[in-house]
Coordinates of C-alpha atoms and ligand atoms in Angstrom, one line a residue:
M1 CA 3.2 101.0 143.1
H2 CA 2.4 98.4 145.5
Q3 CA -1.2 97.2 145.2
P4 CA -3.6 98.1 147.9
P5 CA -1.4 101.6 148.3
I6 CA 0.0 102.9 151.5
P7 CA -1.0 105.9 151.5
H8 CA -1.3 105.8 155.4
L9 CA 2.2 103.8 155.2
A10 CA 3.7 106.2 153.2
S11 CA 2.7 109.5 155.4
A12 CA 3.3 108.1 158.7
D13 CA 6.5 106.3 158.3
P14 CA 8.3 107.3 154.5
E15 CA 11.4 105.3 155.2
L16 CA 9.2 102.6 156.3
G17 CA 6.7 103.0 153.3
R18 CA 10.1 103.7 150.9
L19 CA 11.8 100.2 151.6
V20 CA 8.1 98.7 151.1
E21 CA 8.0 100.0 147.5
A22 CA 11.7 99.0 147.1
E23 CA 10.4 95.5 148.1
A24 CA 7.5 95.1 145.8
E25 CA 9.7 96.7 142.8
R26 CA 12.5 94.5 143.1
Q27 CA 10.1 91.4 143.2
H28 CA 8.5 93.1 139.8
Q29 CA 11.9 92.9 138.5
K30 CA 13.5 89.8 139.3
I31 CA 12.8 86.2 137.7
R32 CA 12.2 84.7 140.9
L33 CA 12.6 80.8 140.8
I34 CA 13.2 80.3 144.9
P35 CA 10.6 77.4 144.6
S36 CA 9.1 77.6 148.5
E37 CA 8.2 81.7 147.3
N38 CA 5.1 83.2 145.1
Y39 CA 3.5 85.5 144.5
V40 CA 0.1 86.5 146.4
S41 CA -3.1 87.9 144.9
A42 CA -3.7 91.5 146.1
A43 CA -7.3 89.6 147.9
V44 CA -5.2 87.5 149.5
L45 CA -3.0 90.8 150.6
E46 CA -5.8 92.7 151.5
A47 CA -7.2 89.9 154.1
T48 CA -3.6 90.2 155.9
G49 CA -3.8 93.8 156.8
T50 CA -6.9 94.4 158.1
V51 CA -8.7 95.3 161.3
L52 CA -9.0 91.2 161.9
T53 CA -4.7 91.8 163.8
N54 CA -6.7 93.7 166.8
K55 CA -8.4 90.3 168.4
Y56 CA -7.1 87.7 170.6
S57 CA -9.0 84.7 170.5
E58 CA -7.4 82.2 171.9
G59 CA -8.9 78.4 171.5
Y60 CA -11.1 77.5 168.4
P61 CA -14.6 78.3 167.1
G62 CA -17.5 77.9 169.6
R63 CA -14.8 77.6 172.6
R64 CA -12.4 81.0 173.4
Y65 CA -11.6 82.0 176.3
Y66 CA -12.4 85.7 175.2
E67 CA -15.6 87.9 174.6
G68 CA -16.3 89.7 171.4
Q69 CA -15.4 86.1 169.1
Q70 CA -19.3 87.2 166.6
V71 CA -17.3 88.0 164.1
I72 CA -13.8 85.5 164.4
D73 CA -15.9 82.4 164.9
P74 CA -16.9 82.7 161.7
V75 CA -13.6 83.7 159.2
E76 CA -11.8 80.5 161.7
R77 CA -14.8 78.2 160.1
L78 CA -15.0 78.9 157.1
A79 CA -10.7 78.1 156.6
V80 CA -11.5 75.8 158.6
R81 CA -14.2 74.1 156.3
R82 CA -12.3 75.6 152.5
A83 CA -9.0 73.4 153.8
K84 CA -11.7 69.8 155.0
E85 CA -13.1 70.3 151.0
L86 CA -10.1 71.6 149.0
F87 CA -8.1 68.2 150.7
G88 CA -10.7 66.1 151.3
V89 CA -10.0 65.5 154.7
D90 CA -11.6 64.7 158.5
H91 CA -10.6 67.1 160.0
A92 CA -8.2 70.7 159.8
N93 CA -6.7 72.7 162.3
V94 CA -5.4 76.8 160.6
Q95 CA -4.3 78.4 163.8
P96 CA -0.7 77.2 163.1
Y97 CA 1.9 80.3 162.8
S98 CA 3.9 79.1 160.5
G99 CA 4.9 74.9 159.1
S100 CA 7.6 75.3 161.8
P101 CA 5.4 75.8 165.0
A102 CA 3.5 73.3 163.4
N103 CA 5.7 70.2 162.8
L104 CA 6.2 71.3 166.4
A105 CA 2.6 70.6 167.8
V106 CA 2.7 67.0 166.0
Y107 CA 5.9 66.3 167.7
L108 CA 3.7 67.4 171.4
A109 CA 0.6 66.0 170.4
F110 CA 2.0 62.5 169.1
C111 CA 6.0 62.3 171.0
Q112 CA 7.8 62.5 174.3
P113 CA 10.6 63.5 174.9
G114 CA 13.3 61.1 173.9
D115 CA 11.2 58.9 171.9
T116 CA 12.4 58.1 168.9
V117 CA 11.0 59.8 165.4
M118 CA 11.9 59.5 161.6
G119 CA 12.8 61.6 158.8
M120 CA 14.6 62.9 156.7
A121 CA 17.6 64.1 155.9
L122 CA 18.3 68.4 155.8
P123 CA 20.9 67.3 153.2
M124 CA 19.6 65.1 151.4
G125 CA 16.4 67.4 150.8
G126 CA 14.8 66.6 154.0
H127 CA 13.7 69.8 156.8
L128 CA 15.5 70.8 159.3
T129 CA 11.8 70.2 161.8
H130 CA 11.9 66.7 159.7
G131 CA 15.0 65.5 162.8
W132 CA 17.8 67.2 162.2
S133 CA 20.5 67.7 164.5
V134 CA 20.5 71.1 165.4
S135 CA 16.4 71.4 165.1
A136 CA 14.9 71.2 168.5
T137 CA 13.2 68.1 167.4
G138 CA 17.2 66.7 167.1
R139 CA 17.9 67.6 170.1
W140 CA 15.0 66.6 171.6
F141 CA 13.7 63.6 169.9
R142 CA 16.2 60.5 169.2
S143 CA 15.9 61.3 165.3
V144 CA 17.2 59.1 163.1
Q145 CA 17.4 59.6 159.3
Y146 CA 17.1 58.6 155.8
G147 CA 18.2 60.6 152.8
V148 CA 18.1 59.1 148.9
R149 CA 20.9 57.0 146.5
Q150 CA 23.5 57.9 145.4
D151 CA 23.2 56.7 142.3
T152 CA 18.9 57.7 141.9
G153 CA 19.0 60.9 143.9
R154 CA 15.9 59.6 144.7
V155 CA 14.6 57.8 148.6
D156 CA 15.2 53.8 148.0
M157 CA 11.9 52.7 150.0
D158 CA 13.7 49.4 150.9
E159 CA 16.1 51.5 152.9
V160 CA 13.8 53.5 154.2
R161 CA 11.6 50.1 155.6
D162 CA 14.6 48.7 157.1
L163 CA 15.5 51.9 158.8
A164 CA 12.2 51.4 160.2
L165 CA 11.3 48.1 161.2
A166 CA 15.4 48.5 163.1
E167 CA 14.2 52.2 165.3
R168 CA 10.9 51.8 165.9
P169 CA 10.4 55.8 165.6
K170 CA 6.5 56.6 166.6
V171 CA 6.5 59.2 164.0
I172 CA 7.8 58.3 160.0
F173 CA 7.8 62.7 158.7
C174 CA 8.4 62.1 154.5
G175 CA 8.5 65.4 152.7
G176 CA 10.8 68.0 152.2
T177 CA 12.3 70.8 150.9
A178 CA 14.2 69.5 147.7
I179 CA 12.3 67.0 146.0
P180 CA 12.3 67.5 142.7
R181 CA 10.7 63.4 142.7
T182 CA 7.2 62.4 143.3
I183 CA 6.2 61.3 146.7
D184 CA 5.1 57.8 146.9
F185 CA 2.8 57.9 149.9
P186 CA 0.9 54.7 149.3
A187 CA 4.9 53.2 149.8
Y188 CA 5.9 55.5 153.7
A189 CA 2.1 54.3 154.7
E190 CA 2.2 51.0 154.4
I191 CA 6.0 51.2 156.3
A192 CA 4.3 53.1 158.7
R193 CA 1.2 50.8 159.1
E194 CA 3.9 47.8 159.7
V195 CA 6.4 49.9 162.2
G196 CA 3.1 51.3 163.8
A197 CA 3.8 54.8 163.9
V198 CA 1.8 57.7 162.6
L199 CA 3.0 58.7 158.9
V200 CA 3.1 62.6 158.9
A201 CA 2.9 64.1 155.1
D202 CA 4.3 67.3 154.9
I203 CA 3.8 68.5 151.7
A204 CA 4.2 72.7 152.5
H205 CA 6.1 72.3 149.0
I206 CA 4.2 71.1 147.0
A207 CA 0.5 71.5 148.8
G208 CA -1.1 73.9 145.7
L209 CA 0.7 70.6 143.7
I210 CA -2.0 68.4 145.0
A211 CA -4.6 70.8 145.8
G212 CA -4.8 71.3 142.0
G213 CA -4.4 68.2 141.0
A214 CA -0.7 68.1 139.9
H215 CA 0.7 65.7 142.4
P216 CA -1.2 62.5 144.2
S217 CA -2.9 63.3 147.8
P218 CA -2.0 62.4 150.4
V219 CA -5.3 62.0 151.9
G220 CA -5.9 58.2 152.8
H221 CA -2.0 57.8 153.4
A222 CA -1.0 60.2 155.8
Q223 CA -2.3 60.5 159.1
V224 CA -1.8 63.7 159.7
I225 CA -0.6 65.9 156.9
S226 CA 1.0 69.9 157.5
T227 CA 2.1 71.9 155.5
T228 CA 2.9 75.6 154.8
T229 CA 0.3 78.3 153.1
H230 CA 2.0 80.4 151.4
K231 CA 4.2 78.3 149.1
T232 CA 2.6 76.2 145.8
L233 CA -1.2 77.2 147.9
R234 CA -0.3 80.3 147.1
G235 CA -1.9 82.6 150.5
P236 CA -0.2 84.0 153.3
R237 CA 2.7 82.8 155.4
G238 CA 1.5 80.0 157.4
A239 CA 0.3 77.0 157.9
M240 CA -2.2 74.0 158.2
L241 CA -2.1 71.1 160.1
M242 CA -5.1 68.2 158.5
S243 CA -5.7 65.0 160.2
D244 CA -8.2 61.8 159.9
A245 CA -10.9 61.4 162.8
E246 CA -9.3 59.9 165.4
H247 CA -5.9 62.2 165.2
A248 CA -7.7 64.7 166.0
S249 CA -8.4 66.5 169.3
A250 CA -4.5 65.0 169.6
L251 CA -3.1 67.5 167.0
D252 CA -5.8 71.0 168.2
K253 CA -4.4 70.5 172.0
A254 CA -1.5 70.2 171.1
V255 CA -1.5 73.8 168.7
F256 CA -3.6 75.1 171.7
P257 CA -3.0 75.3 175.0
G258 CA 0.2 73.4 173.9
L259 CA 2.4 75.5 172.0
Q260 CA 1.0 78.7 170.7
G261 CA -1.7 81.8 172.3
G262 CA -3.8 83.9 170.4
P263 CA -4.5 82.7 166.3
H264 CA -3.4 85.0 164.1
N265 CA -6.7 86.0 162.6
H266 CA -5.7 87.8 159.9
T267 CA -3.4 85.6 158.6
T268 CA -6.9 83.0 159.1
A269 CA -8.5 85.1 156.6
A270 CA -6.0 85.1 154.6
I271 CA -5.7 81.4 154.7
A272 CA -9.8 80.7 154.1
V273 CA -9.2 83.3 150.4
A274 CA -6.8 80.9 149.6
L275 CA -8.2 78.7 149.4
R276 CA -11.0 80.0 148.1
E277 CA -8.5 80.7 144.9
A278 CA -6.9 77.1 145.1
A279 CA -10.4 75.3 144.9
T280 CA -10.6 77.0 141.1
E281 CA -10.1 75.5 137.7
E282 CA -7.6 79.2 136.9
F283 CA -5.7 76.8 140.5
R284 CA -6.2 73.6 138.6
A285 CA -4.1 75.6 135.5
Y286 CA -1.9 77.3 137.2
A287 CA -0.1 74.3 139.1
H288 CA -0.1 71.8 136.0
A289 CA 1.8 75.1 134.6
V290 CA 4.0 75.1 137.1
V291 CA 5.3 71.3 136.2
A292 CA 4.9 71.3 132.7
N293 CA 7.4 75.2 133.8
A294 CA 9.7 72.9 135.6
R295 CA 10.0 70.2 133.5
A296 CA 10.6 72.4 130.4
L297 CA 13.2 74.5 132.2
A298 CA 15.2 70.8 133.4
E299 CA 14.8 69.7 130.1
A300 CA 16.9 73.9 128.2
L301 CA 19.4 73.2 131.8
V302 CA 20.2 68.9 130.8
E303 CA 20.7 70.1 127.0
R304 CA 22.9 73.0 128.3
G305 CA 25.0 70.1 130.2
Y306 CA 23.2 71.1 133.5
D307 CA 23.9 68.1 136.3
L308 CA 20.5 67.7 138.0
V309 CA 20.3 66.1 141.2
S310 CA 17.9 63.0 140.0
G311 CA 17.9 63.8 136.4
G312 CA 15.0 66.0 136.5
T313 CA 12.2 66.8 138.5
D314 CA 8.7 65.5 138.5
N315 CA 6.9 69.1 140.0
H316 CA 7.7 72.6 140.7
L317 CA 11.6 72.2 141.6
I318 CA 14.9 71.6 141.0
L319 CA 18.5 70.3 142.5
V320 CA 21.6 71.6 140.0
D321 CA 24.9 70.1 140.8
L322 CA 27.4 72.7 140.2
T323 CA 30.3 70.2 140.2
N324 CA 30.6 69.5 136.7
R325 CA 30.8 72.9 136.4
G326 CA 33.5 74.5 138.6
I327 CA 31.7 76.5 140.4
G328 CA 30.4 76.9 143.7
G329 CA 26.3 77.1 144.6
K330 CA 27.1 80.4 146.8
P331 CA 29.0 82.3 144.0
A332 CA 26.5 81.1 140.8
A333 CA 23.2 82.9 143.1
R334 CA 25.3 85.6 143.3
A335 CA 26.2 86.2 139.9
L336 CA 22.2 85.3 139.4
D337 CA 21.1 87.9 141.6
R338 CA 22.9 90.9 139.8
A339 CA 21.8 88.8 136.2
G340 CA 18.0 89.2 138.0
I341 CA 17.3 86.1 138.8
E342 CA 16.9 85.2 142.2
L343 CA 17.2 81.6 144.0
N344 CA 19.0 80.4 146.2
Y345 CA 22.2 78.5 146.5
N346 CA 21.7 74.9 148.5
T347 CA 23.3 71.2 149.1
V348 CA 22.9 68.3 147.0
P349 CA 22.7 64.7 148.4
F350 CA 26.6 63.3 149.2
D351 CA 27.8 67.1 149.2
T352 CA 31.6 67.5 149.2
R353 CA 30.8 71.2 150.1
K354 CA 29.9 72.8 153.7
P355 CA 26.9 73.4 153.8
F356 CA 27.4 77.4 153.8
D357 CA 29.5 77.1 150.0
P358 CA 27.2 73.7 148.8
S359 CA 27.2 72.5 145.1
G360 CA 24.0 73.3 144.5
I361 CA 21.8 75.5 143.8
R362 CA 18.0 74.9 144.1
L363 CA 15.1 76.8 141.6
G364 CA 11.4 76.2 140.8
T365 CA 9.0 77.8 138.6
P366 CA 5.6 78.6 141.2
A367 CA 6.5 82.0 141.4
I368 CA 7.0 83.3 137.8
T369 CA 4.5 81.3 136.4
T370 CA 1.8 83.3 138.9
R371 CA 3.5 86.3 136.5
G372 CA 2.4 84.1 133.2
L373 CA 5.7 82.7 132.3
G374 CA 4.6 79.5 130.2
V375 CA 6.6 76.5 128.8
E376 CA 8.2 79.0 125.6
Q377 CA 10.0 81.5 127.6
M378 CA 12.0 78.4 129.6
P379 CA 14.5 78.2 126.9
R380 CA 15.7 81.6 127.4
L381 CA 15.8 81.4 131.1
A382 CA 18.4 78.7 130.7
G383 CA 20.0 79.9 128.4
W384 CA 20.2 83.3 130.6
I385 CA 21.0 81.1 133.7
D386 CA 23.3 79.2 131.3
E387 CA 24.9 82.4 130.4
A388 CA 24.8 83.9 133.8
I389 CA 26.9 81.0 135.6
R390 CA 29.6 81.5 132.8
A391 CA 30.1 85.1 133.4
A392 CA 30.0 84.7 136.8
D393 CA 33.1 82.4 136.8
R394 CA 35.2 84.8 134.6
G395 CA 33.7 87.7 136.7
E396 CA 32.0 89.3 133.9
D397 CA 30.1 91.9 135.8
A398 CA 28.5 93.4 132.6
V399 CA 27.1 90.3 131.2
L400 CA 25.4 90.1 134.4
D401 CA 23.8 93.9 134.0
R402 CA 23.1 93.2 130.5
I403 CA 21.0 90.0 130.9
A404 CA 18.9 91.3 133.7
G405 CA 18.3 94.6 131.8
E406 CA 16.9 91.8 129.0
V407 CA 15.0 90.2 132.4
R408 CA 12.6 93.4 133.5
E409 CA 12.4 93.9 129.5
L410 CA 10.3 90.4 129.0
L411 CA 9.0 90.8 132.3
A412 CA 7.6 94.1 132.1
G413 CA 5.0 92.3 129.7
Y414 CA 4.3 90.2 132.9
P415 CA 1.6 91.2 135.6
M416 CA 2.4 91.1 138.6
P417 CA -0.5 91.0 141.9
G418 CA 0.6 93.0 144.3
W419 CA 1.6 95.9 142.0
A420 CA 0.0 98.0 140.0
Ligands
PLP1 C1 8.9 75.3 154.4 C2 8.7 74.1 154.9 C3 8.6 73.9 156.3 C4 8.8 75.8 157.0 O1 7.8 76.5 157.5 P1 7.9 78.0 158.4 O2 7.0 78.5 157.2 O3 9.3 78.1 157.4 O4 8.3 77.5 159.5 C5 8.4 72.9 157.0 N1 8.8 71.5 156.5 C6 8.9 72.2 155.1 C7 9.4 70.5 154.0 C8 8.9 73.3 154.4 O5 9.5 73.1 152.9

């Protein structure tokens, strides 16, 4: 049953209530390996379901355009203070609706349409909003894109430097959605300094690892830090922009009134709760366990002959190139889902297949670590993944259904926040 319980929803709208219960059960029964997903705590869920959603509060604490902010102001101040303390930054804005609007605010703050911007290409592991062609950021700005080396699967900082010197971007984004290796923030900072660009560290995927001390921090290197709050940070769907004092007011003006109207106060409250949780010793242990699990899972997959982009992982994420297995990422992901193992198909760098039918799968350990799985379970998980991929190739659905049963049996012993 969903936790906290949803009796009012279930009686007022049985159809929707059943769908919510079904999703809770599905999340309980699946090994969830999508690296951008997690399980938030019941406390975070409760905060998102409060009457704070009823309130309009355009502006910032102490400078609002609506009356009645006696409670909302302290809520937002609490979230801001906790963000500043947790990450050790001068400034935090907790209002961006999600990661993509947060990044859009960065462009609005520091660029004019047509300006040169630089980011990692989407098929190389970057994010759409880092200047990819189909995104507004790629259409309204002159975007130059860097990638990884074909032989190492890693970013070559000399290549990034050469490109930056030749193109002179105003803003440089580092970070992405499919980067299995540690991001060298000091090296990016040196390049940005050399060309006079604002360095933006988009830590959406790794914010929780940074907060927990399991990945180096960009603070002191990147002037601007953009992050979602719902990935490894384990908060509600939302985002934050953090910065040094110099870039603070441009960012604030870009978020409001530049881009958004009223902040989502229920989300702000839940972000505050998540930030409090992320400041605990338990969360530090969690962040390190996420990385230990990813390493163990990567090793077990390599032992079974899987080809990992860059050969392994330093963080929470693994990118597998299935080319040597003779199966595409999409049919593999579909079969794994039937086997109770949820991940996503993904482009690999220099992919020879099409983006909607690429060669790779992307997986990660944030959610299963929240459930309490440890390194001792990773060889078994790799075994299931391997067996399911082989079965997919031969169309053996019975094998997939058998694995799904074994997965359910294992997970019955691991509590899920949000489920009782
Ligand atoms: C997830 C992600 C985003 C976008 O976040 P949304 O909340 O999905 O808009 C931006 N940048 C990076 C690097 C991400 O991983």
